[in-house]
PDB file of C-alpha atoms in Angstrom:
ATOM      1  CA  UNK A   1     -18.867 -62.222  64.739  1.00 45.00           C
ATOM      2  CA  UNK A   2     -20.209 -58.834  64.378  1.00 48.00           C
ATOM      3  CA  UNK A   3     -20.484 -57.277  61.272  1.00 46.00           C
ATOM      4  CA  UNK A   4     -21.049 -54.125  62.108  1.00 46.00           C
ATOM      5  CA  UNK A   5     -18.778 -52.046  62.005  1.00 45.00           C
ATOM      6  CA  UNK A   6     -16.881 -51.197  65.483  1.00 44.00           C
ATOM      7  CA  UNK A   7     -14.632 -48.358  66.815  1.00 45.00           C
ATOM      8  CA  UNK A   8     -11.086 -48.980  67.790  1.00 43.00           C
ATOM      9  CA  UNK A   9     -10.035 -48.572  70.739  1.00 45.00           C
ATOM     10  CA  UNK A  10      -8.272 -45.136  71.625  1.00 47.00           C
ATOM     11  CA  UNK A  11      -9.676 -43.743  68.441  1.00 46.00           C
ATOM     12  CA  UNK A  12     -11.598 -40.533  68.491  1.00 47.00           C
ATOM     13  CA  UNK A  13     -13.964 -39.998  66.141  1.00 48.00           C
ATOM     14  CA  UNK A  14     -14.507 -36.436  64.719  1.00 47.00           C
ATOM     15  CA  UNK A  15     -17.664 -34.937  63.738  1.00 49.00           C
ATOM     16  CA  UNK A  16     -18.310 -33.733  60.386  1.00 48.00           C
ATOM     17  CA  UNK A  17     -19.458 -30.708  61.724  1.00 49.00           C
ATOM     18  CA  UNK A  18     -16.805 -29.217  63.263  1.00 53.00           C
ATOM     19  CA  UNK A  19     -14.631 -29.614  60.134  1.00 54.00           C
ATOM     20  CA  UNK A  20     -13.661 -26.304  58.967  1.00 54.00           C
ATOM     21  CA  UNK A  21     -14.437 -25.057  56.087  1.00 59.00           C
ATOM     22  CA  UNK A  22     -12.390 -24.316  52.786  1.00 57.00           C
ATOM     23  CA  UNK A  23     -11.961 -20.333  52.341  1.00 53.00           C
ATOM     24  CA  UNK A  24     -10.231 -19.339  49.031  1.00 54.00           C
ATOM     25  CA  UNK A  25      -8.139 -17.034  49.426  1.00 53.00           C
ATOM     26  CA  UNK A  26      -7.932 -14.267  46.424  1.00 54.00           C
ATOM     27  CA  UNK A  27      -4.341 -12.959  45.799  1.00 54.00           C
ATOM     28  CA  UNK A  28      -3.880  -9.117  46.877  1.00 55.00           C
ATOM     29  CA  UNK A  29      -3.490  -6.966  44.021  1.00 55.00           C
ATOM     30  CA  UNK A  30      -0.480  -4.561  43.605  1.00 57.00           C
ATOM     31  CA  UNK A  31      -1.671  -1.097  44.272  1.00 65.00           C
ATOM     32  CA  UNK A  32      -1.415   0.954  41.556  1.00 73.00           C
ATOM     33  CA  UNK A  33       1.236   3.274  42.987  1.00 80.00           C
ATOM     34  CA  UNK A  34       3.581   0.456  43.080  1.00 78.00           C
ATOM     35  CA  UNK A  35       2.604  -0.507  39.552  1.00 76.00           C
ATOM     36  CA  UNK A  36       3.292   3.051  38.605  1.00 79.00           C
ATOM     37  CA  UNK A  37       6.838   3.119  40.348  1.00 80.00           C
ATOM     38  CA  UNK A  38       7.852   0.098  39.048  1.00 82.00           C
ATOM     39  CA  UNK A  39       6.799   1.160  35.464  1.00 82.00           C
ATOM     40  CA  UNK A  40       8.707   4.434  36.451  1.00 81.00           C
ATOM     41  CA  UNK A  41      11.775   2.465  37.913  1.00 81.00           C
ATOM     42  CA  UNK A  42      11.613   0.706  34.610  1.00 81.00           C
ATOM     43  CA  UNK A  43      11.552   3.773  32.331  1.00 81.00           C
ATOM     44  CA  UNK A  44      14.368   5.458  33.997  1.00 81.00           C
ATOM     45  CA  UNK A  45      17.073   2.765  33.527  1.00 82.00           C
ATOM     46  CA  UNK A  46      16.038   2.855  29.546  1.00 82.00           C
ATOM     47  CA  UNK A  47      16.021   6.692  29.343  1.00 82.00           C
ATOM     48  CA  UNK A  48      18.319   8.353  32.296  1.00 87.00           C
ATOM     49  CA  UNK A  49      21.811   6.484  30.880  1.00 87.00           C
ATOM     50  CA  UNK A  50      21.132   7.916  27.403  1.00 85.00           C
ATOM     51  CA  UNK A  51      20.548  11.411  28.423  1.00 89.00           C
ATOM     52  CA  UNK A  52      23.849  11.378  30.472  1.00 91.00           C
ATOM     53  CA  UNK A  53      25.861  10.655  27.989  1.00 91.00           C
ATOM     54  CA  UNK A  54      24.253  13.048  25.313  1.00 91.00           C
ATOM     55  CA  UNK A  55      24.448  15.522  27.992  1.00 91.00           C
ATOM     56  CA  UNK A  56      28.204  15.026  28.341  1.00 93.00           C
ATOM     57  CA  UNK A  57      29.057  14.745  24.886  1.00 92.00           C
ATOM     58  CA  UNK A  58      26.602  18.371  24.598  1.00 90.00           C
ATOM     59  CA  UNK A  59      28.992  20.025  27.270  1.00 91.00           C
ATOM     60  CA  UNK A  60      32.477  18.753  25.691  1.00 92.00           C
ATOM     61  CA  UNK A  61      30.859  20.012  22.451  1.00 89.00           C
ATOM     62  CA  UNK A  62      30.010  23.265  23.477  1.00 89.00           C
ATOM     63  CA  UNK A  63      33.444  23.756  25.358  1.00 89.00           C
ATOM     64  CA  UNK A  64      35.494  22.793  22.315  1.00 88.00           C
ATOM     65  CA  UNK A  65      33.978  24.695  19.677  1.00 88.00           C
ATOM     66  CA  UNK A  66      33.623  27.875  21.655  1.00 86.00           C
ATOM     67  CA  UNK A  67      36.986  28.710  21.392  1.00 82.00           C
ATOM     68  CA  UNK A  68      37.901  31.371  19.306  1.00 78.00           C
ATOM     69  CA  UNK A  69      38.923  29.612  15.595  1.00 77.00           C
ATOM     70  CA  UNK A  70      36.708  26.759  15.986  1.00 81.00           C
ATOM     71  CA  UNK A  71      35.442  25.521  12.172  1.00 84.00           C
ATOM     72  CA  UNK A  72      32.267  24.336  14.221  1.00 88.00           C
ATOM     73  CA  UNK A  73      29.396  26.289  15.851  1.00 90.00           C
ATOM     74  CA  UNK A  74      28.962  25.103  19.596  1.00 90.00           C
ATOM     75  CA  UNK A  75      25.169  23.896  20.528  1.00 91.00           C
ATOM     76  CA  UNK A  76      24.037  27.306  21.704  1.00 90.00           C
ATOM     77  CA  UNK A  77      24.833  29.173  18.655  1.00 91.00           C
ATOM     78  CA  UNK A  78      23.109  25.985  16.592  1.00 91.00           C
ATOM     79  CA  UNK A  79      20.277  26.702  18.545  1.00 92.00           C
ATOM     80  CA  UNK A  80      19.807  30.778  17.600  1.00 91.00           C
ATOM     81  CA  UNK A  81      20.809  30.080  14.048  1.00 90.00           C
ATOM     82  CA  UNK A  82      17.924  27.569  13.661  1.00 92.00           C
ATOM     83  CA  UNK A  83      15.855  28.737  16.306  1.00 91.00           C
ATOM     84  CA  UNK A  84      12.864  29.404  13.351  1.00 89.00           C
ATOM     85  CA  UNK A  85      13.698  26.086  11.584  1.00 89.00           C
ATOM     86  CA  UNK A  86      12.942  24.218  15.012  1.00 91.00           C
ATOM     87  CA  UNK A  87       9.922  26.058  15.996  1.00 91.00           C
ATOM     88  CA  UNK A  88       8.100  26.285  12.441  1.00 88.00           C
ATOM     89  CA  UNK A  89       8.911  22.977  10.583  1.00 89.00           C
ATOM     90  CA  UNK A  90       5.619  23.458   8.412  1.00 90.00           C
ATOM     91  CA  UNK A  91       6.374  26.787   6.380  1.00 87.00           C
ATOM     92  CA  UNK A  92       6.127  26.937   2.918  1.00 85.00           C
ATOM     93  CA  UNK A  93       7.126  29.651   0.408  1.00 82.00           C
ATOM     94  CA  UNK A  94       7.253  27.728  -2.639  1.00 80.00           C
ATOM     95  CA  UNK A  95       9.927  26.107  -4.668  1.00 79.00           C
ATOM     96  CA  UNK A  96      12.302  24.350  -2.598  1.00 80.00           C
ATOM     97  CA  UNK A  97      12.003  27.449   0.333  1.00 82.00           C
ATOM     98  CA  UNK A  98      10.208  24.843   2.750  1.00 87.00           C
ATOM     99  CA  UNK A  99      10.536  23.566   6.465  1.00 87.00           C
ATOM    100  CA  UNK A 100      12.211  20.814   7.341  1.00 91.00           C
ATOM    101  CA  UNK A 101       8.956  18.700   7.636  1.00 93.00           C
ATOM    102  CA  UNK A 102       8.395  18.746   4.133  1.00 93.00           C
ATOM    103  CA  UNK A 103      11.846  17.878   3.090  1.00 92.00           C
ATOM    104  CA  UNK A 104      11.166  14.828   5.863  1.00 93.00           C
ATOM    105  CA  UNK A 105       8.128  14.021   4.467  1.00 93.00           C
ATOM    106  CA  UNK A 106       9.636  14.090   0.617  1.00 92.00           C
ATOM    107  CA  UNK A 107      12.351  11.953   1.539  1.00 93.00           C
ATOM    108  CA  UNK A 108      10.319   9.047   3.418  1.00 94.00           C
ATOM    109  CA  UNK A 109       7.601   8.989   0.822  1.00 94.00           C
ATOM    110  CA  UNK A 110      10.453   8.105  -1.529  1.00 93.00           C
ATOM    111  CA  UNK A 111      11.924   5.532   1.447  1.00 94.00           C
ATOM    112  CA  UNK A 112       8.633   4.390   1.697  1.00 94.00           C
ATOM    113  CA  UNK A 113       7.974   3.513  -1.649  1.00 94.00           C
ATOM    114  CA  UNK A 114      11.468   2.175  -2.720  1.00 94.00           C
ATOM    115  CA  UNK A 115      11.584  -0.227   0.420  1.00 95.00           C
ATOM    116  CA  UNK A 116       8.327  -1.847  -0.011  1.00 95.00           C
ATOM    117  CA  UNK A 117       9.739  -2.889  -3.624  1.00 95.00           C
ATOM    118  CA  UNK A 118      12.499  -4.196  -1.576  1.00 95.00           C
ATOM    119  CA  UNK A 119      11.023  -6.001   0.440  1.00 95.00           C
ATOM    120  CA  UNK A 120       8.490  -7.612  -1.776  1.00 95.00           C
ATOM    121  CA  UNK A 121      10.888  -8.554  -4.318  1.00 95.00           C
ATOM    122  CA  UNK A 122      13.656  -9.667  -1.507  1.00 94.00           C
ATOM    123  CA  UNK A 123      11.255 -11.975   0.572  1.00 93.00           C
ATOM    124  CA  UNK A 124      10.260 -13.452  -2.683  1.00 92.00           C
ATOM    125  CA  UNK A 125      13.971 -13.930  -4.325  1.00 93.00           C
ATOM    126  CA  UNK A 126      15.588 -14.990  -0.899  1.00 92.00           C
ATOM    127  CA  UNK A 127      12.338 -17.862  -0.550  1.00 91.00           C
ATOM    128  CA  UNK A 128      13.201 -18.917  -3.718  1.00 91.00           C
ATOM    129  CA  UNK A 129      17.027 -18.919  -3.456  1.00 91.00           C
ATOM    130  CA  UNK A 130      16.872 -20.794   0.392  1.00 89.00           C
ATOM    131  CA  UNK A 131      14.274 -23.393  -1.115  1.00 87.00           C
ATOM    132  CA  UNK A 132      15.939 -24.240  -4.309  1.00 86.00           C
ATOM    133  CA  UNK A 133      19.608 -25.377  -4.455  1.00 86.00           C
ATOM    134  CA  UNK A 134      19.726 -24.449  -8.030  1.00 90.00           C
ATOM    135  CA  UNK A 135      18.514 -20.683  -7.642  1.00 87.00           C
ATOM    136  CA  UNK A 136      21.448 -20.582  -5.117  1.00 87.00           C
ATOM    137  CA  UNK A 137      23.896 -21.465  -7.314  1.00 89.00           C
ATOM    138  CA  UNK A 138      22.905 -19.414 -10.156  1.00 89.00           C
ATOM    139  CA  UNK A 139      21.616 -16.715  -8.292  1.00 89.00           C
ATOM    140  CA  UNK A 140      23.811 -16.355  -5.081  1.00 86.00           C
ATOM    141  CA  UNK A 141      27.204 -15.315  -6.883  1.00 89.00           C
ATOM    142  CA  UNK A 142      25.608 -12.785  -9.104  1.00 90.00           C
ATOM    143  CA  UNK A 143      23.603 -11.506  -5.667  1.00 89.00           C
ATOM    144  CA  UNK A 144      27.287 -11.490  -3.917  1.00 88.00           C
ATOM    145  CA  UNK A 145      28.842  -9.184  -6.400  1.00 91.00           C
ATOM    146  CA  UNK A 146      25.977  -6.544  -6.994  1.00 90.00           C
ATOM    147  CA  UNK A 147      25.377  -5.900  -3.191  1.00 90.00           C
ATOM    148  CA  UNK A 148      28.949  -4.590  -2.942  1.00 90.00           C
ATOM    149  CA  UNK A 149      28.499  -1.765  -5.185  1.00 90.00           C
ATOM    150  CA  UNK A 150      28.068   1.562  -3.165  1.00 89.00           C
ATOM    151  CA  UNK A 151      24.459   3.383  -3.618  1.00 86.00           C
ATOM    152  CA  UNK A 152      25.600   6.465  -5.008  1.00 87.00           C
ATOM    153  CA  UNK A 153      27.166   4.242  -8.189  1.00 90.00           C
ATOM    154  CA  UNK A 154      24.114   3.334  -9.268  1.00 91.00           C
ATOM    155  CA  UNK A 155      22.536   6.586  -9.498  1.00 90.00           C
ATOM    156  CA  UNK A 156      24.129   7.898 -12.856  1.00 90.00           C
ATOM    157  CA  UNK A 157      22.787   4.251 -14.339  1.00 91.00           C
ATOM    158  CA  UNK A 158      19.725   5.010 -12.879  1.00 91.00           C
ATOM    159  CA  UNK A 159      19.232   8.747 -14.190  1.00 90.00           C
ATOM    160  CA  UNK A 160      20.782   7.528 -17.392  1.00 91.00           C
ATOM    161  CA  UNK A 161      17.621   5.158 -17.638  1.00 90.00           C
ATOM    162  CA  UNK A 162      14.569   6.887 -15.892  1.00 90.00           C
ATOM    163  CA  UNK A 163      16.014  10.607 -16.936  1.00 87.00           C
ATOM    164  CA  UNK A 164      14.186  11.898 -13.807  1.00 87.00           C
ATOM    165  CA  UNK A 165      14.960  12.598 -10.292  1.00 85.00           C
ATOM    166  CA  UNK A 166      12.300  10.865  -8.617  1.00 89.00           C
ATOM    167  CA  UNK A 167      12.536   7.174 -10.031  1.00 91.00           C
ATOM    168  CA  UNK A 168      15.863   7.348  -9.700  1.00 91.00           C
ATOM    169  CA  UNK A 169      16.225   8.231  -6.381  1.00 91.00           C
ATOM    170  CA  UNK A 170      13.534   5.487  -5.500  1.00 92.00           C
ATOM    171  CA  UNK A 171      15.850   2.656  -7.975  1.00 94.00           C
ATOM    172  CA  UNK A 172      18.592   3.286  -5.816  1.00 93.00           C
ATOM    173  CA  UNK A 173      17.130   3.153  -2.216  1.00 93.00           C
ATOM    174  CA  UNK A 174      15.335  -0.490  -4.004  1.00 95.00           C
ATOM    175  CA  UNK A 175      18.636  -1.757  -5.281  1.00 94.00           C
ATOM    176  CA  UNK A 176      20.680  -0.274  -2.014  1.00 93.00           C
ATOM    177  CA  UNK A 177      18.099  -2.042   0.619  1.00 94.00           C
ATOM    178  CA  UNK A 178      17.329  -5.778  -1.485  1.00 95.00           C
ATOM    179  CA  UNK A 179      20.510  -7.589  -0.771  1.00 94.00           C
ATOM    180  CA  UNK A 180      20.344  -7.990   3.286  1.00 94.00           C
ATOM    181  CA  UNK A 181      16.584  -8.977   2.891  1.00 95.00           C
ATOM    182  CA  UNK A 182      17.285 -11.691   0.211  1.00 94.00           C
ATOM    183  CA  UNK A 183      20.184 -12.760   2.049  1.00 93.00           C
ATOM    184  CA  UNK A 184      18.532 -12.918   5.294  1.00 94.00           C
ATOM    185  CA  UNK A 185      16.006 -14.234   4.029  1.00 93.00           C
ATOM    186  CA  UNK A 186      17.405 -17.300   2.336  1.00 92.00           C
ATOM    187  CA  UNK A 187      19.488 -17.989   5.514  1.00 92.00           C
ATOM    188  CA  UNK A 188      16.149 -18.462   7.390  1.00 92.00           C
ATOM    189  CA  UNK A 189      14.222 -21.105   4.971  1.00 91.00           C
ATOM    190  CA  UNK A 190      17.328 -22.814   4.421  1.00 90.00           C
ATOM    191  CA  UNK A 191      17.855 -23.041   8.656  1.00 90.00           C
ATOM    192  CA  UNK A 192      13.363 -24.325   9.154  1.00 87.00           C
ATOM    193  CA  UNK A 193      14.205 -27.600  10.882  1.00 85.00           C
ATOM    194  CA  UNK A 194      13.749 -30.845   8.751  1.00 85.00           C
ATOM    195  CA  UNK A 195      11.245 -31.867  11.538  1.00 85.00           C
ATOM    196  CA  UNK A 196       8.901 -28.982  10.294  1.00 83.00           C
ATOM    197  CA  UNK A 197       9.287 -30.353   6.762  1.00 83.00           C
ATOM    198  CA  UNK A 198       8.424 -33.892   7.759  1.00 84.00           C
ATOM    199  CA  UNK A 199       5.127 -32.817   9.422  1.00 84.00           C
ATOM    200  CA  UNK A 200       4.263 -30.911   6.457  1.00 82.00           C
ATOM    201  CA  UNK A 201       4.465 -33.760   4.322  1.00 83.00           C
ATOM    202  CA  UNK A 202       2.743 -36.121   6.712  1.00 85.00           C
ATOM    203  CA  UNK A 203      -0.414 -34.144   7.026  1.00 83.00           C
ATOM    204  CA  UNK A 204       0.175 -33.307   2.889  1.00 82.00           C
ATOM    205  CA  UNK A 205       0.372 -29.543   2.580  1.00 83.00           C
ATOM    206  CA  UNK A 206       0.060 -27.944  -0.508  1.00 83.00           C
ATOM    207  CA  UNK A 207       3.216 -25.443  -1.686  1.00 80.00           C
ATOM    208  CA  UNK A 208       0.975 -22.279  -0.878  1.00 84.00           C
ATOM    209  CA  UNK A 209      -0.109 -24.201   2.805  1.00 83.00           C
ATOM    210  CA  UNK A 210       3.617 -24.718   3.382  1.00 83.00           C
ATOM    211  CA  UNK A 211       4.604 -21.568   2.470  1.00 82.00           C
ATOM    212  CA  UNK A 212       2.228 -19.418   4.269  1.00 82.00           C
ATOM    213  CA  UNK A 213       2.312 -22.137   7.837  1.00 83.00           C
ATOM    214  CA  UNK A 214       5.476 -23.766   7.960  1.00 85.00           C
ATOM    215  CA  UNK A 215       8.064 -21.672   5.900  1.00 85.00           C
ATOM    216  CA  UNK A 216       7.086 -17.771   6.723  1.00 84.00           C
ATOM    217  CA  UNK A 217       6.517 -18.103  10.318  1.00 86.00           C
ATOM    218  CA  UNK A 218       9.632 -20.244  11.065  1.00 87.00           C
ATOM    219  CA  UNK A 219      12.008 -17.928   8.909  1.00 89.00           C
ATOM    220  CA  UNK A 220      10.335 -14.411   9.949  1.00 90.00           C
ATOM    221  CA  UNK A 221      13.238 -13.627  12.700  1.00 91.00           C
ATOM    222  CA  UNK A 222      15.552 -14.028  10.062  1.00 92.00           C
ATOM    223  CA  UNK A 223      13.323 -12.140   7.541  1.00 93.00           C
ATOM    224  CA  UNK A 224      12.981  -8.945  10.074  1.00 93.00           C
ATOM    225  CA  UNK A 225      16.550  -9.071  10.456  1.00 93.00           C
ATOM    226  CA  UNK A 226      17.640  -8.267   6.563  1.00 94.00           C
ATOM    227  CA  UNK A 227      13.764  -6.113   7.014  1.00 94.00           C
ATOM    228  CA  UNK A 228      15.592  -4.103   9.810  1.00 94.00           C
ATOM    229  CA  UNK A 229      19.224  -3.850   8.141  1.00 94.00           C
ATOM    230  CA  UNK A 230      17.078  -2.816   4.754  1.00 94.00           C
ATOM    231  CA  UNK A 231      15.283   0.078   6.093  1.00 94.00           C
ATOM    232  CA  UNK A 232      18.471   1.777   7.541  1.00 93.00           C
ATOM    233  CA  UNK A 233      20.693   0.848   4.483  1.00 93.00           C
ATOM    234  CA  UNK A 234      17.296   2.767   2.427  1.00 93.00           C
ATOM    235  CA  UNK A 235      17.668   5.925   4.702  1.00 93.00           C
ATOM    236  CA  UNK A 236      21.210   6.142   4.203  1.00 90.00           C
ATOM    237  CA  UNK A 237      20.556   5.666   0.408  1.00 90.00           C
ATOM    238  CA  UNK A 238      17.973   8.801   0.259  1.00 89.00           C
ATOM    239  CA  UNK A 239      19.931  11.281   2.363  1.00 87.00           C
ATOM    240  CA  UNK A 240      22.750  10.670  -0.580  1.00 85.00           C
ATOM    241  CA  UNK A 241      21.003  10.359  -3.357  1.00 88.00           C
ATOM    242  CA  UNK A 242      19.160  13.752  -3.020  1.00 89.00           C
ATOM    243  CA  UNK A 243      22.580  15.633  -2.528  1.00 86.00           C
ATOM    244  CA  UNK A 244      22.867  14.936  -6.182  1.00 84.00           C
ATOM    245  CA  UNK A 245      19.293  14.576  -7.773  1.00 84.00           C
ATOM    246  CA  UNK A 246      18.196  17.910  -6.083  1.00 78.00           C
ATOM    247  CA  UNK A 247      14.201  19.152  -5.411  1.00 81.00           C
ATOM    248  CA  UNK A 248      12.595  18.626  -2.192  1.00 88.00           C
ATOM    249  CA  UNK A 249      14.099  16.085   0.257  1.00 90.00           C
ATOM    250  CA  UNK A 250      16.638  16.535   3.674  1.00 92.00           C
ATOM    251  CA  UNK A 251      19.729  15.258   1.790  1.00 91.00           C
ATOM    252  CA  UNK A 252      19.151  18.274  -0.797  1.00 91.00           C
ATOM    253  CA  UNK A 253      18.268  20.236   1.976  1.00 93.00           C
ATOM    254  CA  UNK A 254      21.935  19.606   3.536  1.00 93.00           C
ATOM    255  CA  UNK A 255      23.393  20.069   0.451  1.00 92.00           C
ATOM    256  CA  UNK A 256      21.764  23.376  -0.291  1.00 91.00           C
ATOM    257  CA  UNK A 257      22.631  24.684   3.601  1.00 92.00           C
ATOM    258  CA  UNK A 258      26.336  23.629   2.770  1.00 92.00           C
ATOM    259  CA  UNK A 259      26.413  25.561  -0.652  1.00 90.00           C
ATOM    260  CA  UNK A 260      25.317  28.515   1.503  1.00 89.00           C
ATOM    261  CA  UNK A 261      27.618  28.060   4.181  1.00 89.00           C
ATOM    262  CA  UNK A 262      24.771  27.222   6.950  1.00 91.00           C
ATOM    263  CA  UNK A 263      26.683  24.612   9.087  1.00 93.00           C
ATOM    264  CA  UNK A 264      23.844  25.185  11.925  1.00 93.00           C
ATOM    265  CA  UNK A 265      21.398  23.947   9.510  1.00 93.00           C
ATOM    266  CA  UNK A 266      23.522  20.875   8.392  1.00 94.00           C
ATOM    267  CA  UNK A 267      24.093  19.930  12.102  1.00 94.00           C
ATOM    268  CA  UNK A 268      19.995  20.489  12.834  1.00 94.00           C
ATOM    269  CA  UNK A 269      19.322  18.267   9.485  1.00 94.00           C
ATOM    270  CA  UNK A 270      22.104  15.726  10.711  1.00 94.00           C
ATOM    271  CA  UNK A 271      20.477  15.401  14.106  1.00 93.00           C
ATOM    272  CA  UNK A 272      16.813  14.584  12.583  1.00 94.00           C
ATOM    273  CA  UNK A 273      18.432  12.455   9.799  1.00 94.00           C
ATOM    274  CA  UNK A 274      19.330  10.439  13.074  1.00 93.00           C
ATOM    275  CA  UNK A 275      16.554  10.659  14.941  1.00 94.00           C
ATOM    276  CA  UNK A 276      13.933   9.443  11.749  1.00 94.00           C
ATOM    277  CA  UNK A 277      16.651   6.744  11.253  1.00 93.00           C
ATOM    278  CA  UNK A 278      16.000   5.278  14.488  1.00 93.00           C
ATOM    279  CA  UNK A 279      12.178   5.548  14.808  1.00 94.00           C
ATOM    280  CA  UNK A 280      12.497   3.562  11.293  1.00 94.00           C
ATOM    281  CA  UNK A 281      14.236   1.170  12.885  1.00 93.00           C
ATOM    282  CA  UNK A 282      12.031   0.758  15.911  1.00 93.00           C
ATOM    283  CA  UNK A 283       8.954   0.257  13.731  1.00 94.00           C
ATOM    284  CA  UNK A 284      10.116  -2.645  12.144  1.00 93.00           C
ATOM    285  CA  UNK A 285      11.938  -3.584  15.142  1.00 91.00           C
ATOM    286  CA  UNK A 286       8.837  -3.974  16.776  1.00 91.00           C
ATOM    287  CA  UNK A 287       6.574  -4.952  13.952  1.00 90.00           C
ATOM    288  CA  UNK A 288       9.059  -7.962  14.129  1.00 88.00           C
ATOM    289  CA  UNK A 289       8.908  -8.672  17.402  1.00 87.00           C
ATOM    290  CA  UNK A 290       4.712  -8.922  17.173  1.00 87.00           C
ATOM    291  CA  UNK A 291       4.653 -10.554  14.216  1.00 83.00           C
ATOM    292  CA  UNK A 292       7.351 -13.234  15.239  1.00 78.00           C
ATOM    293  CA  UNK A 293       6.002 -13.345  19.257  1.00 74.00           C
ATOM    294  CA  UNK A 294       9.211 -11.956  20.589  1.00 61.00           C
ATOM    295  CA  UNK A 295      11.735 -14.579  18.646  1.00 59.00           C
ATOM    296  CA  UNK A 296      13.254 -11.596  16.347  1.00 59.00           C
ATOM    297  CA  UNK A 297      16.169  -9.468  17.128  1.00 57.00           C
ATOM    298  CA  UNK A 298      15.084  -6.445  19.581  1.00 55.00           C
TER     299      UNK A 298
END
């Protein structure tokens, strides 16, 4: 029998030279105009609805308050009365006669200091309460009682203790914003999956490594939820506290405008208070999204 390869009858051999070469097709890049158009559509979806609502509310406000005998000024009068404050927020005539920029800056400095203290202390206490059953039993009831005290109720006590408006305002911010940070951090620590703890035990992580590599990353979404609530409460507390302690600050500006019967200035200040509060919330939310890689609520 011939051991050489034989050609099967009816089968035609395909020469190697006739095989078509494989060409790698590179995907087409989207034109830049298409990418810009998509970005414009996404921006419009987010921006246009609130702008329409604001325009409608402003129109209703204008129509209602233009009537004779109205207690509040319409938007047109607010703009006319506060034109100088809007276009020149940086003036400084000494004392408390300053532009809105300086009042907002003073309030933000107090908030930054008090909120930073509450964030550090709140996360530390939250970790302690969440990790230790005995700490939770001993401290949680105390926290639940103290967090129900209104912010301004702490102001007389802080004034008596510090005898100065600046540290008193910072203490009010601290004591107001710390509770949601403690509670949310403790909840996040208690909800760490048991599998994570088992892995940490298997690889023999020391307490510091467990805190940095397991505990904080796992509880980060809860922690940033507490931080977002805390920063909002901080901004609310400082505006209320500054109405009583005086000095430079957006809260005192509102109270001084009320005493001078400048209702338009109060409305303008409230607008700035809302914008700054929104920006602070967005900053903490963006930081939380970056740190937690999108797992924190936005």
